[in-house]
CSV table of C-alpha atoms and ligand atoms in Angstrom, one decimal:
chain,number,residue,atom,x,y,z
A,9,MET,CA,-34.5,-29.1,14.0
A,10,LYS,CA,-34.5,-32.8,14.9
A,11,PRO,CA,-31.8,-35.0,16.4
A,12,PHE,CA,-28.9,-35.8,14.0
A,13,LYS,CA,-26.3,-38.5,13.9
A,14,ILE,CA,-22.5,-38.4,13.8
A,15,ARG,CA,-22.1,-41.8,12.1
A,16,ASP,CA,-24.3,-44.0,14.5
A,17,ILE,CA,-24.1,-41.6,17.5
A,18,LYS,CA,-27.4,-39.8,18.0
A,19,ILE,CA,-27.1,-36.1,19.0
A,20,ASP,CA,-30.4,-35.7,20.7
A,21,PRO,CA,-31.3,-32.9,21.1
A,22,PRO,CA,-29.1,-31.3,18.4
A,23,LEU,CA,-27.5,-29.0,20.9
A,24,ILE,CA,-23.8,-29.2,21.9
A,25,LEU,CA,-22.0,-27.6,24.8
A,26,SER,CA,-19.2,-25.8,23.0
A,27,PRO,CA,-15.7,-26.4,24.3
A,28,MET,CA,-14.2,-23.6,26.3
A,29,ALA,CA,-10.7,-23.9,27.8
A,30,GLY,CA,-10.7,-23.1,31.5
A,31,VAL,CA,-14.5,-23.3,31.7
A,32,THR,CA,-16.0,-26.6,30.3
A,33,ASP,CA,-14.1,-28.9,32.6
A,34,PHE,CA,-15.4,-32.0,34.2
A,35,THR,CA,-17.4,-30.1,36.9
A,36,PHE,CA,-18.9,-27.4,34.6
A,37,ARG,CA,-20.0,-30.0,32.1
A,38,ARG,CA,-21.6,-32.1,34.8
A,39,LEU,CA,-23.5,-29.0,36.0
A,40,ILE,CA,-24.8,-28.1,32.6
A,41,LYS,CA,-25.6,-31.6,31.4
A,42,LYS,CA,-27.7,-32.1,34.5
A,43,ARG,CA,-29.9,-29.1,33.6
A,44,GLY,CA,-31.0,-30.9,30.5
A,45,GLY,CA,-31.2,-30.2,26.8
A,46,VAL,CA,-27.5,-31.0,26.0
A,47,GLY,CA,-27.0,-33.5,23.2
A,48,MET,CA,-23.3,-33.8,23.4
A,49,THR,CA,-20.4,-32.4,25.5
A,50,VAL,CA,-16.9,-31.7,24.5
A,51,SER,CA,-13.7,-31.5,26.6
A,52,GLU,CA,-11.7,-28.4,26.8
A,53,PHE,CA,-9.1,-28.4,24.1
A,54,ILE,CA,-6.2,-30.6,25.1
A,55,SER,CA,-2.6,-30.2,23.8
A,56,VAL,CA,-1.3,-33.2,21.9
A,57,GLU,CA,2.2,-32.3,23.1
A,58,GLY,CA,1.0,-32.8,26.7
A,59,MET,CA,-1.1,-35.8,26.0
A,60,THR,CA,1.6,-37.7,24.2
A,61,ARG,CA,4.1,-37.0,27.0
A,62,ASN,CA,1.6,-38.3,29.5
A,63,SER,CA,1.2,-35.0,31.3
A,64,PRO,CA,-1.0,-35.4,34.4
A,65,GLN,CA,-2.9,-32.3,33.4
A,66,SER,CA,-3.9,-33.7,30.0
A,67,LYS,CA,-5.0,-36.9,31.7
A,68,ARG,CA,-7.2,-34.9,34.1
A,69,MET,CA,-8.7,-33.0,31.2
A,70,MET,CA,-9.8,-36.3,29.5
A,71,ARG,CA,-12.0,-37.3,32.4
A,72,PHE,CA,-15.7,-37.5,31.9
A,73,LEU,CA,-18.8,-39.1,33.4
A,74,ASP,CA,-20.8,-41.8,31.6
A,75,ALA,CA,-23.8,-39.6,32.1
A,76,GLU,CA,-22.2,-37.1,29.7
A,77,ARG,CA,-22.2,-39.4,26.7
A,78,PRO,CA,-22.0,-38.8,23.9
A,79,PHE,CA,-18.7,-37.1,24.8
A,80,ALA,CA,-16.0,-35.7,22.5
A,81,ILE,CA,-12.4,-35.1,23.3
A,82,GLN,CA,-11.0,-32.1,21.5
A,83,ILE,CA,-7.3,-32.0,20.7
A,84,PHE,CA,-5.0,-29.3,19.3
A,85,GLY,CA,-1.6,-29.3,17.8
A,86,SER,CA,0.1,-29.3,14.4
A,87,ASN,CA,2.4,-32.3,14.4
A,88,PRO,CA,0.7,-35.1,12.5
A,89,ASP,CA,2.3,-38.0,14.4
A,90,ARG,CA,1.5,-36.5,17.7
A,91,MET,CA,-2.0,-35.6,16.6
A,92,ALA,CA,-2.6,-39.2,15.5
A,93,MET,CA,-1.1,-40.6,18.7
A,94,ALA,CA,-3.2,-38.3,20.9
A,95,ALA,CA,-6.3,-39.2,18.9
A,96,GLU,CA,-5.7,-42.9,19.7
A,97,MET,CA,-5.2,-42.1,23.4
A,98,ALA,CA,-8.5,-40.2,23.4
A,99,GLU,CA,-10.3,-43.3,21.9
A,100,GLU,CA,-8.6,-45.5,24.5
A,101,GLN,CA,-9.9,-43.2,27.2
A,102,GLY,CA,-13.4,-43.9,26.0
A,103,ALA,CA,-14.4,-40.8,24.1
A,104,ASP,CA,-17.2,-41.3,21.6
A,105,VAL,CA,-15.9,-38.7,19.2
A,106,LEU,CA,-12.5,-37.2,18.4
A,107,ASP,CA,-12.6,-33.5,17.6
A,108,VAL,CA,-9.8,-31.4,16.1
A,109,ASN,CA,-9.5,-27.8,17.0
A,110,CYS,CA,-9.0,-25.6,14.0
A,111,GLY,CA,-10.2,-22.4,15.5
A,112,CYS,CA,-8.2,-21.3,18.6
A,113,PRO,CA,-6.9,-17.8,18.0
A,114,ALA,CA,-4.4,-17.7,20.9
A,115,PRO,CA,-0.9,-16.5,19.7
A,116,LYS,CA,0.9,-19.2,21.6
A,117,VAL,CA,-1.2,-21.9,19.8
A,118,VAL,CA,-1.1,-20.3,16.4
A,119,LYS,CA,2.6,-19.6,16.5
A,120,LYS,CA,3.2,-23.4,16.7
A,121,GLY,CA,0.8,-23.9,13.7
A,122,GLY,CA,-2.1,-25.3,15.8
A,123,GLY,CA,-5.7,-24.1,16.3
A,124,SER,CA,-6.7,-21.6,13.6
A,125,GLY,CA,-3.1,-21.7,12.3
A,126,LEU,CA,-4.1,-24.9,10.5
A,127,LEU,CA,-6.4,-22.8,8.3
A,128,THR,CA,-3.2,-21.3,6.7
A,129,ASP,CA,-1.7,-24.7,5.8
A,130,LEU,CA,-4.3,-26.9,4.2
A,131,PRO,CA,-1.8,-29.6,3.0
A,132,LEU,CA,-0.7,-30.0,6.7
A,133,LEU,CA,-4.3,-30.1,7.9
A,134,GLU,CA,-5.1,-32.7,5.2
A,135,ARG,CA,-2.2,-34.9,6.4
A,136,ILE,CA,-3.2,-34.5,10.0
A,137,LEU,CA,-6.8,-35.5,9.3
A,138,LYS,CA,-5.8,-38.5,7.2
A,139,ASP,CA,-3.3,-39.7,9.8
A,140,ILE,CA,-5.8,-39.4,12.6
A,141,LYS,CA,-8.4,-41.3,10.5
A,142,LYS,CA,-5.9,-44.2,10.2
A,143,SER,CA,-5.3,-44.3,14.0
A,144,ILE,CA,-8.9,-44.3,15.3
A,145,SER,CA,-12.2,-46.1,14.8
A,146,ILE,CA,-14.5,-43.5,16.5
A,147,PRO,CA,-15.8,-40.6,14.4
A,148,LEU,CA,-13.5,-37.7,13.6
A,149,THR,CA,-15.0,-34.2,13.7
A,150,LEU,CA,-13.7,-30.7,13.0
A,151,LYS,CA,-14.4,-27.4,14.7
A,152,LEU,CA,-13.2,-24.4,12.7
A,153,ARG,CA,-13.3,-20.7,12.3
A,154,SER,CA,-14.4,-19.1,9.1
A,155,GLY,CA,-10.8,-18.2,8.1
A,156,PHE,CA,-7.6,-16.9,9.4
A,157,THR,CA,-7.8,-13.3,8.1
A,158,ASN,CA,-10.9,-11.4,7.1
A,159,SER,CA,-9.7,-11.4,3.5
A,160,ASP,CA,-9.1,-15.1,3.4
A,161,ILE,CA,-12.3,-16.9,4.4
A,162,ASN,CA,-11.8,-20.5,3.4
A,163,CYS,CA,-14.1,-22.5,5.7
A,164,VAL,CA,-16.1,-23.9,2.8
A,165,GLU,CA,-13.0,-25.1,1.0
A,166,VAL,CA,-11.6,-26.5,4.3
A,167,SER,CA,-14.9,-28.3,5.0
A,168,LYS,CA,-15.0,-30.0,1.6
A,169,MET,CA,-11.4,-31.1,2.0
A,170,ALA,CA,-12.2,-32.4,5.5
A,171,GLU,CA,-15.1,-34.4,4.3
A,172,GLN,CA,-12.9,-36.0,1.7
A,173,CYS,CA,-10.5,-37.0,4.5
A,174,GLY,CA,-13.3,-38.7,6.4
A,175,VAL,CA,-14.4,-36.1,8.8
A,176,GLU,CA,-18.0,-36.9,10.0
A,177,HIS,CA,-19.2,-33.6,11.5
A,178,ILE,CA,-18.2,-30.0,10.9
A,179,ALA,CA,-18.9,-27.2,13.4
A,180,LEU,CA,-18.3,-23.7,12.3
A,181,HIS,CA,-17.7,-20.7,14.6
A,182,GLY,CA,-18.4,-18.0,12.0
A,183,ARG,CA,-15.7,-15.6,12.9
A,184,THR,CA,-12.2,-15.3,11.5
A,185,ARG,CA,-9.1,-15.6,13.7
A,186,GLU,CA,-8.5,-11.9,12.9
A,187,GLN,CA,-11.9,-11.1,14.5
A,188,ARG,CA,-11.2,-13.0,17.7
A,189,TYR,CA,-14.5,-12.4,19.5
A,190,SER,CA,-15.4,-9.0,18.0
A,191,GLY,CA,-18.3,-8.4,15.7
A,192,LEU,CA,-20.9,-11.1,15.1
A,193,ALA,CA,-20.5,-14.7,13.9
A,194,ASN,CA,-21.4,-15.0,10.2
A,195,TRP,CA,-24.1,-17.8,10.0
A,196,ASP,CA,-24.5,-17.4,6.3
A,197,LEU,CA,-21.2,-19.4,6.1
A,198,VAL,CA,-22.9,-22.2,8.1
A,199,LYS,CA,-25.5,-22.4,5.3
A,200,GLU,CA,-22.8,-22.4,2.6
A,201,ILE,CA,-21.0,-25.3,4.3
A,202,LYS,CA,-24.2,-27.1,4.8
A,203,ASN,CA,-24.9,-26.8,1.0
A,204,ALA,CA,-21.3,-27.9,0.1
A,205,VAL,CA,-20.9,-31.1,2.1
A,206,THR,CA,-23.0,-34.2,3.0
A,207,VAL,CA,-21.9,-34.7,6.6
A,208,PRO,CA,-23.8,-33.0,9.3
A,209,VAL,CA,-23.0,-29.4,9.9
A,210,SER,CA,-23.4,-27.4,13.1
A,211,GLY,CA,-23.3,-23.6,13.6
A,212,ASN,CA,-21.8,-21.7,16.5
A,213,GLY,CA,-21.5,-18.2,17.7
A,214,ASP,CA,-23.6,-15.7,19.7
A,215,VAL,CA,-26.5,-18.0,20.6
A,216,THR,CA,-27.6,-16.5,24.0
A,217,ASN,CA,-31.4,-17.1,23.9
A,218,VAL,CA,-34.1,-19.3,22.5
A,219,GLU,CA,-35.1,-17.0,19.7
A,220,SER,CA,-31.6,-16.7,18.2
A,221,ALA,CA,-31.2,-20.5,18.3
A,222,VAL,CA,-34.5,-21.1,16.5
A,223,GLU,CA,-33.8,-18.3,14.0
A,224,LYS,CA,-30.4,-19.8,13.2
A,225,PHE,CA,-31.7,-23.3,12.7
A,226,GLU,CA,-34.4,-22.0,10.4
A,227,ARG,CA,-32.2,-19.6,8.4
A,228,THR,CA,-29.2,-22.0,7.8
A,229,GLY,CA,-30.7,-25.5,7.8
A,230,CYS,CA,-27.9,-26.5,10.1
A,231,ASP,CA,-28.1,-29.9,11.8
A,232,GLY,CA,-27.0,-28.7,15.2
A,233,ILE,CA,-26.0,-25.7,17.3
A,234,LEU,CA,-23.1,-25.3,19.7
A,235,VAL,CA,-23.5,-22.9,22.6
A,236,GLY,CA,-20.6,-21.7,24.7
A,237,ARG,CA,-20.7,-18.4,26.6
A,238,GLY,CA,-24.5,-18.4,26.7
A,239,ALA,CA,-24.4,-21.5,29.0
A,240,MET,CA,-22.4,-19.6,31.7
A,241,GLN,CA,-25.0,-16.9,31.9
A,242,ASN,CA,-27.9,-19.3,31.7
A,243,PRO,CA,-27.3,-23.0,32.5
A,244,TRP,CA,-30.9,-23.7,31.4
A,245,LEU,CA,-30.4,-22.4,27.9
A,246,PHE,CA,-30.1,-25.9,26.3
A,247,ARG,CA,-33.3,-27.0,28.0
A,248,GLN,CA,-35.1,-23.9,27.0
A,249,ILE,CA,-34.0,-24.2,23.3
A,250,ASN,CA,-35.0,-27.9,23.4
A,251,ASP,CA,-38.4,-27.0,24.8
A,252,ALA,CA,-38.9,-24.5,22.0
A,253,LEU,CA,-37.8,-27.0,19.4
A,254,LYS,CA,-40.5,-29.4,20.7
A,255,GLY,CA,-43.1,-26.6,20.6
A,256,LEU,CA,-43.2,-26.3,24.4
A,257,LYS,CA,-43.0,-23.1,26.5
A,258,PRO,CA,-39.3,-22.7,27.5
A,259,TYR,CA,-38.6,-23.7,31.1
A,260,GLU,CA,-38.3,-20.7,33.4
A,261,PRO,CA,-35.9,-21.4,36.3
A,262,THR,CA,-37.2,-20.5,39.7
A,263,LEU,CA,-35.2,-18.7,42.4
A,264,ALA,CA,-34.7,-22.1,44.1
A,265,ASP,CA,-33.2,-23.5,40.8
A,266,LYS,CA,-30.8,-20.6,40.7
A,267,GLN,CA,-29.7,-21.1,44.2
A,268,GLU,CA,-29.3,-24.8,43.7
A,269,VAL,CA,-27.2,-24.4,40.6
A,270,LEU,CA,-24.6,-22.3,42.5
A,271,LEU,CA,-24.6,-24.6,45.5
A,272,GLU,CA,-24.3,-27.7,43.3
A,273,PHE,CA,-21.5,-26.2,41.3
A,274,PHE,CA,-19.6,-25.4,44.5
A,275,GLU,CA,-20.2,-28.9,45.7
A,276,TYR,CA,-18.8,-30.4,42.5
A,277,LEU,CA,-15.8,-28.1,42.6
A,278,SER,CA,-15.1,-28.9,46.2
A,279,GLU,CA,-15.2,-32.7,45.4
A,280,ASP,CA,-12.7,-32.1,42.5
A,281,MET,CA,-10.1,-29.6,43.7
A,282,HIS,CA,-8.7,-27.8,46.7
A,283,GLU,CA,-10.6,-24.9,48.3
A,284,LYS,CA,-8.7,-22.0,46.7
A,285,ALA,CA,-9.1,-23.4,43.2
A,286,ALA,CA,-12.8,-24.1,43.9
A,287,LEU,CA,-13.3,-20.5,45.0
A,288,GLY,CA,-11.6,-19.2,41.9
A,289,LYS,CA,-13.8,-21.3,39.6
A,290,MET,CA,-16.9,-20.3,41.5
A,291,LYS,CA,-16.1,-16.6,41.1
A,292,GLN,CA,-15.6,-17.2,37.4
A,293,LEU,CA,-19.1,-18.7,36.9
A,294,ALA,CA,-20.7,-16.2,39.3
A,295,GLY,CA,-19.3,-13.3,37.3
A,296,GLN,CA,-21.4,-14.5,34.4
A,297,PHE,CA,-24.3,-16.2,36.2
A,298,THR,CA,-25.3,-13.2,38.3
A,299,LYS,CA,-26.0,-11.2,35.2
A,300,GLY,CA,-29.7,-10.6,35.1
A,301,LEU,CA,-30.3,-11.4,38.7
A,302,ARG,CA,-32.0,-8.8,41.0
A,303,GLY,CA,-29.3,-7.1,43.1
A,304,GLY,CA,-26.8,-9.1,41.0
A,305,ALA,CA,-24.1,-6.4,41.3
A,306,LYS,CA,-23.9,-6.5,45.1
A,307,PHE,CA,-24.2,-10.3,45.1
A,308,ARG,CA,-21.3,-10.6,42.7
A,309,GLN,CA,-19.2,-8.3,44.9
A,310,LYS,CA,-20.0,-10.5,47.9
A,311,LEU,CA,-19.0,-13.6,46.0
A,312,PHE,CA,-15.9,-12.1,44.6
A,313,HIS,CA,-14.7,-11.1,48.0
A,314,SER,CA,-15.5,-14.4,49.8
A,315,GLN,CA,-12.3,-15.9,51.1
A,316,SER,CA,-13.5,-19.4,52.2
A,317,ALA,CA,-16.1,-22.0,51.4
A,318,ASP,CA,-18.1,-21.1,54.5
A,319,GLU,CA,-18.2,-17.5,53.5
A,320,ILE,CA,-19.3,-18.2,49.9
A,321,LEU,CA,-22.0,-20.5,51.1
A,322,GLU,CA,-23.2,-18.0,53.7
A,323,ASN,CA,-23.3,-15.2,51.1
A,324,ILE,CA,-25.4,-17.4,48.7
A,325,GLY,CA,-27.8,-18.3,51.5
A,326,VAL,CA,-28.3,-14.6,52.6
A,327,TYR,CA,-28.8,-13.5,49.0
A,328,PHE,CA,-31.5,-16.1,48.2
A,329,ASP,CA,-33.2,-15.8,51.6
A,330,THR,CA,-33.5,-12.1,51.1
A,331,LEU,CA,-35.0,-12.4,47.6
A,332,SER,CA,-37.3,-15.2,48.5
A,333,ASN,CA,-38.7,-13.1,51.4
A,334,ASN,CA,-39.1,-10.2,48.9
A,335,GLY,CA,-36.5,-8.3,50.7
A,336,THR,CA,-34.1,-5.8,49.1
A,337,TYR,CA,-30.6,-6.8,48.2
A,338,GLY,CA,-28.3,-4.0,47.1
A,339,ASP,CA,-30.4,-1.7,45.0
A,340,ASN,CA,-32.5,-4.7,43.9
A,341,ARG,CA,-32.1,-3.7,40.2
A,342,VAL,CA,-31.2,-5.9,37.3
A,343,GLU,CA,-28.1,-4.2,35.9
A,344,THR,CA,-27.5,-3.1,32.4
A,345,GLU,CA,-24.8,-4.8,30.3
A,346,VAL,CA,-22.4,-1.9,30.7
A,347,GLU,CA,-22.7,-1.9,34.5
A,348,ILE,CA,-22.1,-5.6,34.5
A,349,LEU,CA,-18.9,-5.3,32.5
A,350,ASP,CA,-17.7,-2.4,34.6
A,351,SER,CA,-18.2,-4.3,37.9
A,352,CYS,CA,-16.5,-7.5,36.6
A,353,GLU,CA,-13.5,-5.5,35.5
A,354,ALA,CA,-13.3,-3.6,38.8
A,355,VAL,CA,-13.4,-6.8,40.7
A,356,SER,CA,-10.8,-8.6,38.6
A,357,ALA,CA,-8.5,-5.5,38.4
B,70,LIG,C1,-13.1,-18.8,27.5
B,70,LIG,C2,-13.3,-19.5,26.2
B,70,LIG,C3,-12.5,-20.6,25.9
B,70,LIG,C4,-12.6,-21.3,24.7
B,70,LIG,N1,-11.9,-22.4,24.5
B,70,LIG,C5,-12.2,-23.2,23.3
B,70,LIG,C6,-11.6,-24.4,23.1
B,70,LIG,O1,-10.9,-25.0,24.0
B,70,LIG,N2,-11.9,-25.1,22.0
B,70,LIG,C7,-12.7,-24.6,21.0
B,70,LIG,O2,-12.9,-25.2,20.0
B,70,LIG,N3,-13.2,-23.4,21.2
B,70,LIG,C8,-13.0,-22.7,22.3
B,70,LIG,N4,-13.7,-21.5,22.5
B,70,LIG,C9,-14.6,-21.0,21.5
B,70,LIG,C10,-16.1,-21.5,21.8
B,70,LIG,O3,-16.2,-22.9,21.8
B,70,LIG,C11,-17.0,-20.9,20.8
B,70,LIG,O4,-16.6,-21.3,19.5
B,70,LIG,C12,-17.1,-19.4,20.9
B,70,LIG,O5,-17.1,-18.9,22.2
B,70,LIG,C13,-18.4,-18.9,20.1
B,70,LIG,O6,-19.5,-19.4,20.7
B,70,LIG,P1,-20.5,-18.7,21.8
B,70,LIG,O7,-20.8,-17.4,21.2
B,70,LIG,O8,-21.6,-19.6,21.9
B,70,LIG,O9,-19.6,-18.6,23.0
B,70,LIG,C14,-13.5,-20.8,23.7
B,70,LIG,C15,-14.3,-19.6,24.0
B,70,LIG,C16,-14.2,-19.0,25.2
B,70,LIG,C17,-15.0,-17.8,25.5
């Protein structure tokens, strides 16, 4: 449970913001990195087909701030030439690490052989990794699922092969493609990979609090942990885990911190995109972030129904003013998981 290195790049603390398409863009990463405790950030996955055809969207997705370093660009695809070319472009863009996506379960990605589809064609994956290695000088890393189907779990075999190809860090999300996001991630496989290769290995899946992170480090001996969805619910999770790793009491965000994070996110979004897109992104984060807040259900409804920047800012102000004056907002309760899911679905329906 100490910092580790990907070649000469120190991952300190050993905690990585897991890539999430549509979520971990430039603004979200900036927000989370600033809360502390993040040892590395990763771009959303970027299509090599778009990148190598100079799509403006791919270019946008490669942007990062110096303050984010170390920063990895993650690519997906299945054509070895395009994968190698895109990897070179990512290096030119200034990324510290090039990560290959070997886990995306989306049918439109898998149908073309990319993402977790690569787990079904190891000779192709081997060729891709070797070709990329020849085209870049920054470290090459791999993020994979445990297997394609539940009856064909091949992540240990894939990891050994990847190491032979020169991959310098392996991150396992311990679910198969067949599982999508159901069930729980299998962290025993993280331990198996750790015992099978010499490069650093990180685990991923279902870390939503300090205790689960510490337990997983101890149980598997993994070098690092990637946290995805947990960061949307709790932007301080990395800082809290890092506090625990250092033997400190985990930081407890104040009401003012919680208000600040929402306002700051909206500010970053407004700097980066037009108002309608910023509102949409804000509602996406708010849907997660309001979980566990007092009167969160009503606050979420207010945010979801806000039609302009002024309205959203006003609603945030009223909510936090009410709570800080010990007033009652909605029914003032913290909802159960089931209620949260129901209200998110009702709002998005
Ligand atoms: C909305 C969403 C988008 C995702 N996009 C990516 C992606 O672009 N690349 C990737 O490797 N994994 C992606 N993932 C998977 C996450 O990185 C992570 O492996 C998974 O959510 C399990 O970790 P968690 O339980 O900490 O969220 C995505 C997950 C979600 C929920």
